[in-house]
PDB file of C-alpha atoms in Angstrom:
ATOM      1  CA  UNK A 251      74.520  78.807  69.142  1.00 57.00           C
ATOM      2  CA  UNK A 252      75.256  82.525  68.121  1.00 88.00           C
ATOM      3  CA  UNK A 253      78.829  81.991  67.010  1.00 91.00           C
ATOM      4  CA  UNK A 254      78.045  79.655  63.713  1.00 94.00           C
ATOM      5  CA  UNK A 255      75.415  82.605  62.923  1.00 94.00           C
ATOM      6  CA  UNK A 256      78.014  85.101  63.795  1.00 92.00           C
ATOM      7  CA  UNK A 257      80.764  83.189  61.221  1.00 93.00           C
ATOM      8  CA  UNK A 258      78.183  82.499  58.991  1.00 95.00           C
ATOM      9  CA  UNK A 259      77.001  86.203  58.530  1.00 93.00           C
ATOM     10  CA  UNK A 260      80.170  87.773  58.249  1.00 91.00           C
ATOM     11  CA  UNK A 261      81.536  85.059  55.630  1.00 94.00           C
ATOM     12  CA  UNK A 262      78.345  85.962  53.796  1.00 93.00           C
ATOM     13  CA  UNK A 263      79.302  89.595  53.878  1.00 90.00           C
ATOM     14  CA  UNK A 264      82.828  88.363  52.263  1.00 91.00           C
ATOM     15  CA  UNK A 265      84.197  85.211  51.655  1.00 91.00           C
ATOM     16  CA  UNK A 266      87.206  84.982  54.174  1.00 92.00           C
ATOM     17  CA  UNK A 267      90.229  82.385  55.557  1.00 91.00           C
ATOM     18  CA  UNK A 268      90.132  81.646  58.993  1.00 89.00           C
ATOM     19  CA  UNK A 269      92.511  84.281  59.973  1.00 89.00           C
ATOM     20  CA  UNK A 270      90.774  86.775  57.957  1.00 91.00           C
ATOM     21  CA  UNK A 271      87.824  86.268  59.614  1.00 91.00           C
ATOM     22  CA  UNK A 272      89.418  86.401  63.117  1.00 90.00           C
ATOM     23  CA  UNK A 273      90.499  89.641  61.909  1.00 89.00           C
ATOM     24  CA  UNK A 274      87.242  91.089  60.622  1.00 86.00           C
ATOM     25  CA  UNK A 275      85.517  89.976  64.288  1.00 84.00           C
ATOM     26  CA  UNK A 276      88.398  92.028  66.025  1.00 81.00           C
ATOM     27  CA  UNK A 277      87.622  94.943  63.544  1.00 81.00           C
ATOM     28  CA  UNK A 278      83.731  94.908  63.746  1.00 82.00           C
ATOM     29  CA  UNK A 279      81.342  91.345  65.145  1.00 81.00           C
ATOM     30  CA  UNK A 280      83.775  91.119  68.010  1.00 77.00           C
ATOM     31  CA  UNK A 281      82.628  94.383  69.255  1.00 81.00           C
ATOM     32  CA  UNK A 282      79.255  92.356  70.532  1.00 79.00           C
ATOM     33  CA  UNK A 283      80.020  88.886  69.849  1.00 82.00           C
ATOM     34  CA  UNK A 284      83.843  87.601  70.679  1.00 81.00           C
ATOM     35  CA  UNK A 285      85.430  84.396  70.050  1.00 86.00           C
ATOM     36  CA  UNK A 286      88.842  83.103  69.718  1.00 87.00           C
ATOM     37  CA  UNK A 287      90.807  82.198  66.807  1.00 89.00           C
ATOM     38  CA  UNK A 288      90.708  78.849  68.202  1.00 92.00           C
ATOM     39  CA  UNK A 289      86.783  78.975  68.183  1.00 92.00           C
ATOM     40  CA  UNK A 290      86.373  80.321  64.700  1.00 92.00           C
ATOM     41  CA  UNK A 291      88.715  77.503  63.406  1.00 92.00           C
ATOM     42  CA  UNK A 292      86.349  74.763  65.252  1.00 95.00           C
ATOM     43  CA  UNK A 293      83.249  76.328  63.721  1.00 94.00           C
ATOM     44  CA  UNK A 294      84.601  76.560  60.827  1.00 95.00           C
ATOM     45  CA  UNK A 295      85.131  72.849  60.925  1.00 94.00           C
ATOM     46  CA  UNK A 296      81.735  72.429  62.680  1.00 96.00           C
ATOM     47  CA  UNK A 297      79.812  74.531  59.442  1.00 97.00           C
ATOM     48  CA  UNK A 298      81.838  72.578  56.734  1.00 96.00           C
ATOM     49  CA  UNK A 299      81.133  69.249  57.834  1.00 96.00           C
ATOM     50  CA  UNK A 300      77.447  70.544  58.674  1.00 97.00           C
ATOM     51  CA  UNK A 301      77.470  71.278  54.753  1.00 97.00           C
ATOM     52  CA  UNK A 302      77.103  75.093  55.201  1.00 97.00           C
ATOM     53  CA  UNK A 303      79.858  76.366  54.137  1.00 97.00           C
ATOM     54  CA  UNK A 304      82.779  74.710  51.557  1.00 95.00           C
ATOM     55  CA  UNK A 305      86.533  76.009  51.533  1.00 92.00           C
ATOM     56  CA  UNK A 306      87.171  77.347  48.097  1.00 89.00           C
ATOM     57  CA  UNK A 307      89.194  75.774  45.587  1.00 84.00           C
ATOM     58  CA  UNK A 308      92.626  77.305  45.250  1.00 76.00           C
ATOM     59  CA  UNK A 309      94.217  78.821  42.358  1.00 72.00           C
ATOM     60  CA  UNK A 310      96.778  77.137  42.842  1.00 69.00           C
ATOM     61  CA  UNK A 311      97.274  74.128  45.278  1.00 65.00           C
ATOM     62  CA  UNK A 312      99.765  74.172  47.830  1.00 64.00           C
ATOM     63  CA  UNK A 313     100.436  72.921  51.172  1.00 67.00           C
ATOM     64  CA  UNK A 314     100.026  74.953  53.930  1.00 65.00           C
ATOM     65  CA  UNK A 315      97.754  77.597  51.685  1.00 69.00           C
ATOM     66  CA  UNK A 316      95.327  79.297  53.676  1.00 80.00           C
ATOM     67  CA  UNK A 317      91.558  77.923  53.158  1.00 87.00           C
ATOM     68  CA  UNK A 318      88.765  80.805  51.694  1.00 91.00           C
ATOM     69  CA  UNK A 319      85.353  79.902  52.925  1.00 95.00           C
ATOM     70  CA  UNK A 320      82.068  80.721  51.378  1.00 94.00           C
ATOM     71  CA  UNK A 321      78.636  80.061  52.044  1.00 96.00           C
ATOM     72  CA  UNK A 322      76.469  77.575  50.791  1.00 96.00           C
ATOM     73  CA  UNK A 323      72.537  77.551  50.173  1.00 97.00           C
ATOM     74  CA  UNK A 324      72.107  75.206  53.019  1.00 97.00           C
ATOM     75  CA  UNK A 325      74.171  78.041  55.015  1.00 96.00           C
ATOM     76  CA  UNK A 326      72.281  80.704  54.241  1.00 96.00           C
ATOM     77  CA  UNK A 327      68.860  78.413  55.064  1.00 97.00           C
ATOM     78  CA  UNK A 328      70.276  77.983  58.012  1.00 96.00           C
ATOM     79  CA  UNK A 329      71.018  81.510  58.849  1.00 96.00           C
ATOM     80  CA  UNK A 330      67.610  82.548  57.289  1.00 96.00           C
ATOM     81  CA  UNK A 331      65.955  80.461  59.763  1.00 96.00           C
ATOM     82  CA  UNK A 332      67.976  81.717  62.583  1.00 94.00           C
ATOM     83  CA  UNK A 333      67.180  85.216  61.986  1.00 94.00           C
ATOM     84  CA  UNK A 334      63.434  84.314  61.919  1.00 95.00           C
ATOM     85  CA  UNK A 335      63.467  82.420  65.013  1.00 94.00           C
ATOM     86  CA  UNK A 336      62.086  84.360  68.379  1.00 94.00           C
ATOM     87  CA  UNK A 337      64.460  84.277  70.959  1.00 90.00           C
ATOM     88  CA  UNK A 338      63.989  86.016  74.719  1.00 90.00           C
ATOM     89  CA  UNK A 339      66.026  88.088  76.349  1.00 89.00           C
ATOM     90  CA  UNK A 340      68.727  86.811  78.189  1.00 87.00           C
ATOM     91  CA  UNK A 341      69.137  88.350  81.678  1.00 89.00           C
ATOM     92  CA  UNK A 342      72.393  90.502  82.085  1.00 86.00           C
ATOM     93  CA  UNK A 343      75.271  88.527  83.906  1.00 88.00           C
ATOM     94  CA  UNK A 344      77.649  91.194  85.364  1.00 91.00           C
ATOM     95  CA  UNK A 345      80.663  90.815  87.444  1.00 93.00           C
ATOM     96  CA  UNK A 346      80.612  94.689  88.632  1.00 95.00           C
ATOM     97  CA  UNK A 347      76.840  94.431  89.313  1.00 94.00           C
ATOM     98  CA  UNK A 348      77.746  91.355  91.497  1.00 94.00           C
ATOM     99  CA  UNK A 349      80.481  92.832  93.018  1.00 93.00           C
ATOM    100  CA  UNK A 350      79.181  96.001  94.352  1.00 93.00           C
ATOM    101  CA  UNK A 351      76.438  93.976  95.685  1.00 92.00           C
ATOM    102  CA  UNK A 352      78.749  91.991  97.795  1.00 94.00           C
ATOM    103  CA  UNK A 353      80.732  95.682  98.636  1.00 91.00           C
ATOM    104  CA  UNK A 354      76.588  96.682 100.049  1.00 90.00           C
ATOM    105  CA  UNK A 355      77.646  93.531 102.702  1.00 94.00           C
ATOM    106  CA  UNK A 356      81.551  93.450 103.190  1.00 94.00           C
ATOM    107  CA  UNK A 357      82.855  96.907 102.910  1.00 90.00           C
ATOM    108  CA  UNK A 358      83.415  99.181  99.774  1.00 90.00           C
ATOM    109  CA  UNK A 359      87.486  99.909 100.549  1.00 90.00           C
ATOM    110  CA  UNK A 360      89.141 100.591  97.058  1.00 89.00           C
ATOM    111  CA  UNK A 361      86.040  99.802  95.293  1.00 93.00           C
ATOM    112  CA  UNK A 362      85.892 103.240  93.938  1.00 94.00           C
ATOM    113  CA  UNK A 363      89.152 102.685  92.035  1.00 94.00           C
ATOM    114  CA  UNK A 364      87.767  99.747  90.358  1.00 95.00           C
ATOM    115  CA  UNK A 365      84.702 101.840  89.287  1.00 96.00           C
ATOM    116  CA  UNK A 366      86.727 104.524  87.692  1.00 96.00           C
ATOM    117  CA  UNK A 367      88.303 102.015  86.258  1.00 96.00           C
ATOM    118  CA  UNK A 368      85.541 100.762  84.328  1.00 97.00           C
ATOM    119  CA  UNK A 369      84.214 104.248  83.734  1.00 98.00           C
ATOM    120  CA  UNK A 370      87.544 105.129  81.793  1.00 98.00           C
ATOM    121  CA  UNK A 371      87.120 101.753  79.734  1.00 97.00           C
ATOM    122  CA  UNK A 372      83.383 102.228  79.008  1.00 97.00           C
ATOM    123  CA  UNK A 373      84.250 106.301  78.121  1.00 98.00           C
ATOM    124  CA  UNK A 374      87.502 104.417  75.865  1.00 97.00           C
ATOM    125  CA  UNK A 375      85.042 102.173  74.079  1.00 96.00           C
ATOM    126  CA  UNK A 376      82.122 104.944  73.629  1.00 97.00           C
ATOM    127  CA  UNK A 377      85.040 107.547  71.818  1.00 97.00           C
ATOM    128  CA  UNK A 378      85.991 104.372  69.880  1.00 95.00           C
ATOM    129  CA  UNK A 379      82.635 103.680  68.545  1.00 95.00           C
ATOM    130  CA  UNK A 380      81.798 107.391  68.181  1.00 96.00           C
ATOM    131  CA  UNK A 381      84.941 107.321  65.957  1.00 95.00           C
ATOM    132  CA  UNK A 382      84.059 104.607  64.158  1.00 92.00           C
ATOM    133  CA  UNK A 383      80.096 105.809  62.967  1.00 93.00           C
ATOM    134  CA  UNK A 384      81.916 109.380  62.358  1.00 93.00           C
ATOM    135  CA  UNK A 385      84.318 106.725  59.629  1.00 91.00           C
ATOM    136  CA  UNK A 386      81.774 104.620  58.943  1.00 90.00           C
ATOM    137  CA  UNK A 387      78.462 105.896  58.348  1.00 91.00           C
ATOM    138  CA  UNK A 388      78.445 109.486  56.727  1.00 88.00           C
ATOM    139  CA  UNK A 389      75.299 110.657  56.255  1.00 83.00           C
ATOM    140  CA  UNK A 390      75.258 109.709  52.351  1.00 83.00           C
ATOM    141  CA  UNK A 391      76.014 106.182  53.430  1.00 80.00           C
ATOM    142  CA  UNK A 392      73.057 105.411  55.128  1.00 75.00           C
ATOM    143  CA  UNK A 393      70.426 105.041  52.748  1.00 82.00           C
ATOM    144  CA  UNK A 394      70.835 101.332  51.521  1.00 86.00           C
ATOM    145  CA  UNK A 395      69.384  99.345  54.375  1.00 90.00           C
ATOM    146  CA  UNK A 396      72.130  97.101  54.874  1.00 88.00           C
ATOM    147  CA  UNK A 397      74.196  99.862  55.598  1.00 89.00           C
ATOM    148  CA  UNK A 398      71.517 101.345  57.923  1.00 91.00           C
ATOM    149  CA  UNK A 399      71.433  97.925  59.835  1.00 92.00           C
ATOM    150  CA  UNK A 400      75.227  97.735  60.611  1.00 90.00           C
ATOM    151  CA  UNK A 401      74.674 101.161  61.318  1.00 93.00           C
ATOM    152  CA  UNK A 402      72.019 100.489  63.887  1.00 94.00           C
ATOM    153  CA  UNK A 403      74.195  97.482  65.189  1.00 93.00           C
ATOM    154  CA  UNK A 404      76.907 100.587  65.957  1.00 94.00           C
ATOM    155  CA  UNK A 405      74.233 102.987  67.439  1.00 95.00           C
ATOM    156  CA  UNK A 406      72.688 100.066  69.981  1.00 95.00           C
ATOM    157  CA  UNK A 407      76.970  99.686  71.668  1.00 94.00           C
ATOM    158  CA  UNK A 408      76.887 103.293  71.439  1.00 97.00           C
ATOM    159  CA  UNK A 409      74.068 103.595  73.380  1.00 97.00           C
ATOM    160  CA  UNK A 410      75.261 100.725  75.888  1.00 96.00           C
ATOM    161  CA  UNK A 411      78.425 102.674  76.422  1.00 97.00           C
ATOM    162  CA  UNK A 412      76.367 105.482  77.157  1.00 98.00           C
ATOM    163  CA  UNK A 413      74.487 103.836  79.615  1.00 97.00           C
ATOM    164  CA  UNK A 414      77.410 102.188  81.415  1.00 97.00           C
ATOM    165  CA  UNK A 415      79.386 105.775  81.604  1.00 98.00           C
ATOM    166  CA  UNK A 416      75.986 107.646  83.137  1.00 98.00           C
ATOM    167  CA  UNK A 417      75.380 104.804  85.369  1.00 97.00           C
ATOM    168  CA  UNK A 418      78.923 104.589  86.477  1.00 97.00           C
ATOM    169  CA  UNK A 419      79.055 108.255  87.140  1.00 96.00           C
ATOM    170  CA  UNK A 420      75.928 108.123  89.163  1.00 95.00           C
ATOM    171  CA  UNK A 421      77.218 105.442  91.061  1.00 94.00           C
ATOM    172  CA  UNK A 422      80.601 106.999  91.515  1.00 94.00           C
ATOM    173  CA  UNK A 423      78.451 110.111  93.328  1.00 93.00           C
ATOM    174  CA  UNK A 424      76.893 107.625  95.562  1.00 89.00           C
ATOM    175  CA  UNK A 425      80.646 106.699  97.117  1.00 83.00           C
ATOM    176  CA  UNK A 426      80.855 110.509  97.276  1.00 73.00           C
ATOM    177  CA  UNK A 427      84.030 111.288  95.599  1.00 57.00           C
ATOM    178  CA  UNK A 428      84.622 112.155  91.832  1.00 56.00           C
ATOM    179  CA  UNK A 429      83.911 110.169  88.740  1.00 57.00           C
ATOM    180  CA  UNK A 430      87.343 110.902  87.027  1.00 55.00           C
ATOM    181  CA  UNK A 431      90.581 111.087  88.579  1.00 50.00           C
ATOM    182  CA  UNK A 432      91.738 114.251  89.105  1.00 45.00           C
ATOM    183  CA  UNK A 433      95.486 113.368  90.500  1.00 43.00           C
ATOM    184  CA  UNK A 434      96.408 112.793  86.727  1.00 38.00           C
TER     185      UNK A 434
END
């Protein structure tokens, strides 16, 4: 159910086309929440006909013209409502975690690799996001509190990323050989 919220958010942030939107996930939402261009186009669909959001009329009509999409009240009830709403927690579902479990009962050969793998992806994504709040969210720009919320969005995958390289360094000890490759 998170994707309409996710589509509706950002086109409240700016009216966008489809493609522009697939864009702006890529550039920012998609860090936390992905989808396909083939999924924001269905949504899309799914909000319009829902009567949340309307394409905008074009300056001039032409076939094949990209549609802009905005927002309407019932839209922005919707996402109100949505951000209101309590919601638990939803247990973590994790391929690695499941994995090395099964290594614990059929061996851990080249398992290592795979975790230095991850480590180098998780370290790749941390710098990125590091980059991006260096960019971002100078110290001048964090006083309005929208900007302090997209801010805190930023902080919360920085501090996953964080987590992920510690704990994959700790468990890179535990196989008793070093958490970066040194051959390179």
């Amino acid at each position: 159910m998170s994707l309409p919220h996710a589509i509706l958010t950002a086109l409240l942030e700016k009216p966008s086309s489809g493609l522009e939107l697939t864009r702006r996930f890529d550039r920012s939402i998609g860090y936390f929440w992905s989808a396909t261009h083939q999924q924001i186009y269905r949504e899309l669909g799914k909000l319009e006909q829902a009567g949340h959001i309307r394409a905008l009329p074009a300056p001039v009509p032409s076939r094949g013209q990209k549609k802009e999409y905005e927002v309407l009240p019932a839209g922005r009830a919707e996402l109100t409502e949505w951000v209101r709403r309590s919601e638990d927690p939803k247990p973590i579902r994790s391929a690695l975690l499941l994995r090395l479990r099964a290594a614990a009962v059929v061996g851990t050969e080249g398992f290592a690799d795979e975790l230095r793998r991850h480590l180098a992806l998780h370290q790749a994504q941390l710098d990125e996001y590091l980059g991006m709040e260096e960019r971002q969210f100078p110290p001048e720009r964090r006083t309005a509190e929208a900007d302090r919320l997209r801010h805190l969005v930023l902080r919360g995958g920085i501090e996953l990323e964080r987590f992920w390289t510690a704990w994959l360094t700790e468990a890179l000890a535990e196989f008793g050989g070093p958490a970066r490759d040194t051959d390179c």
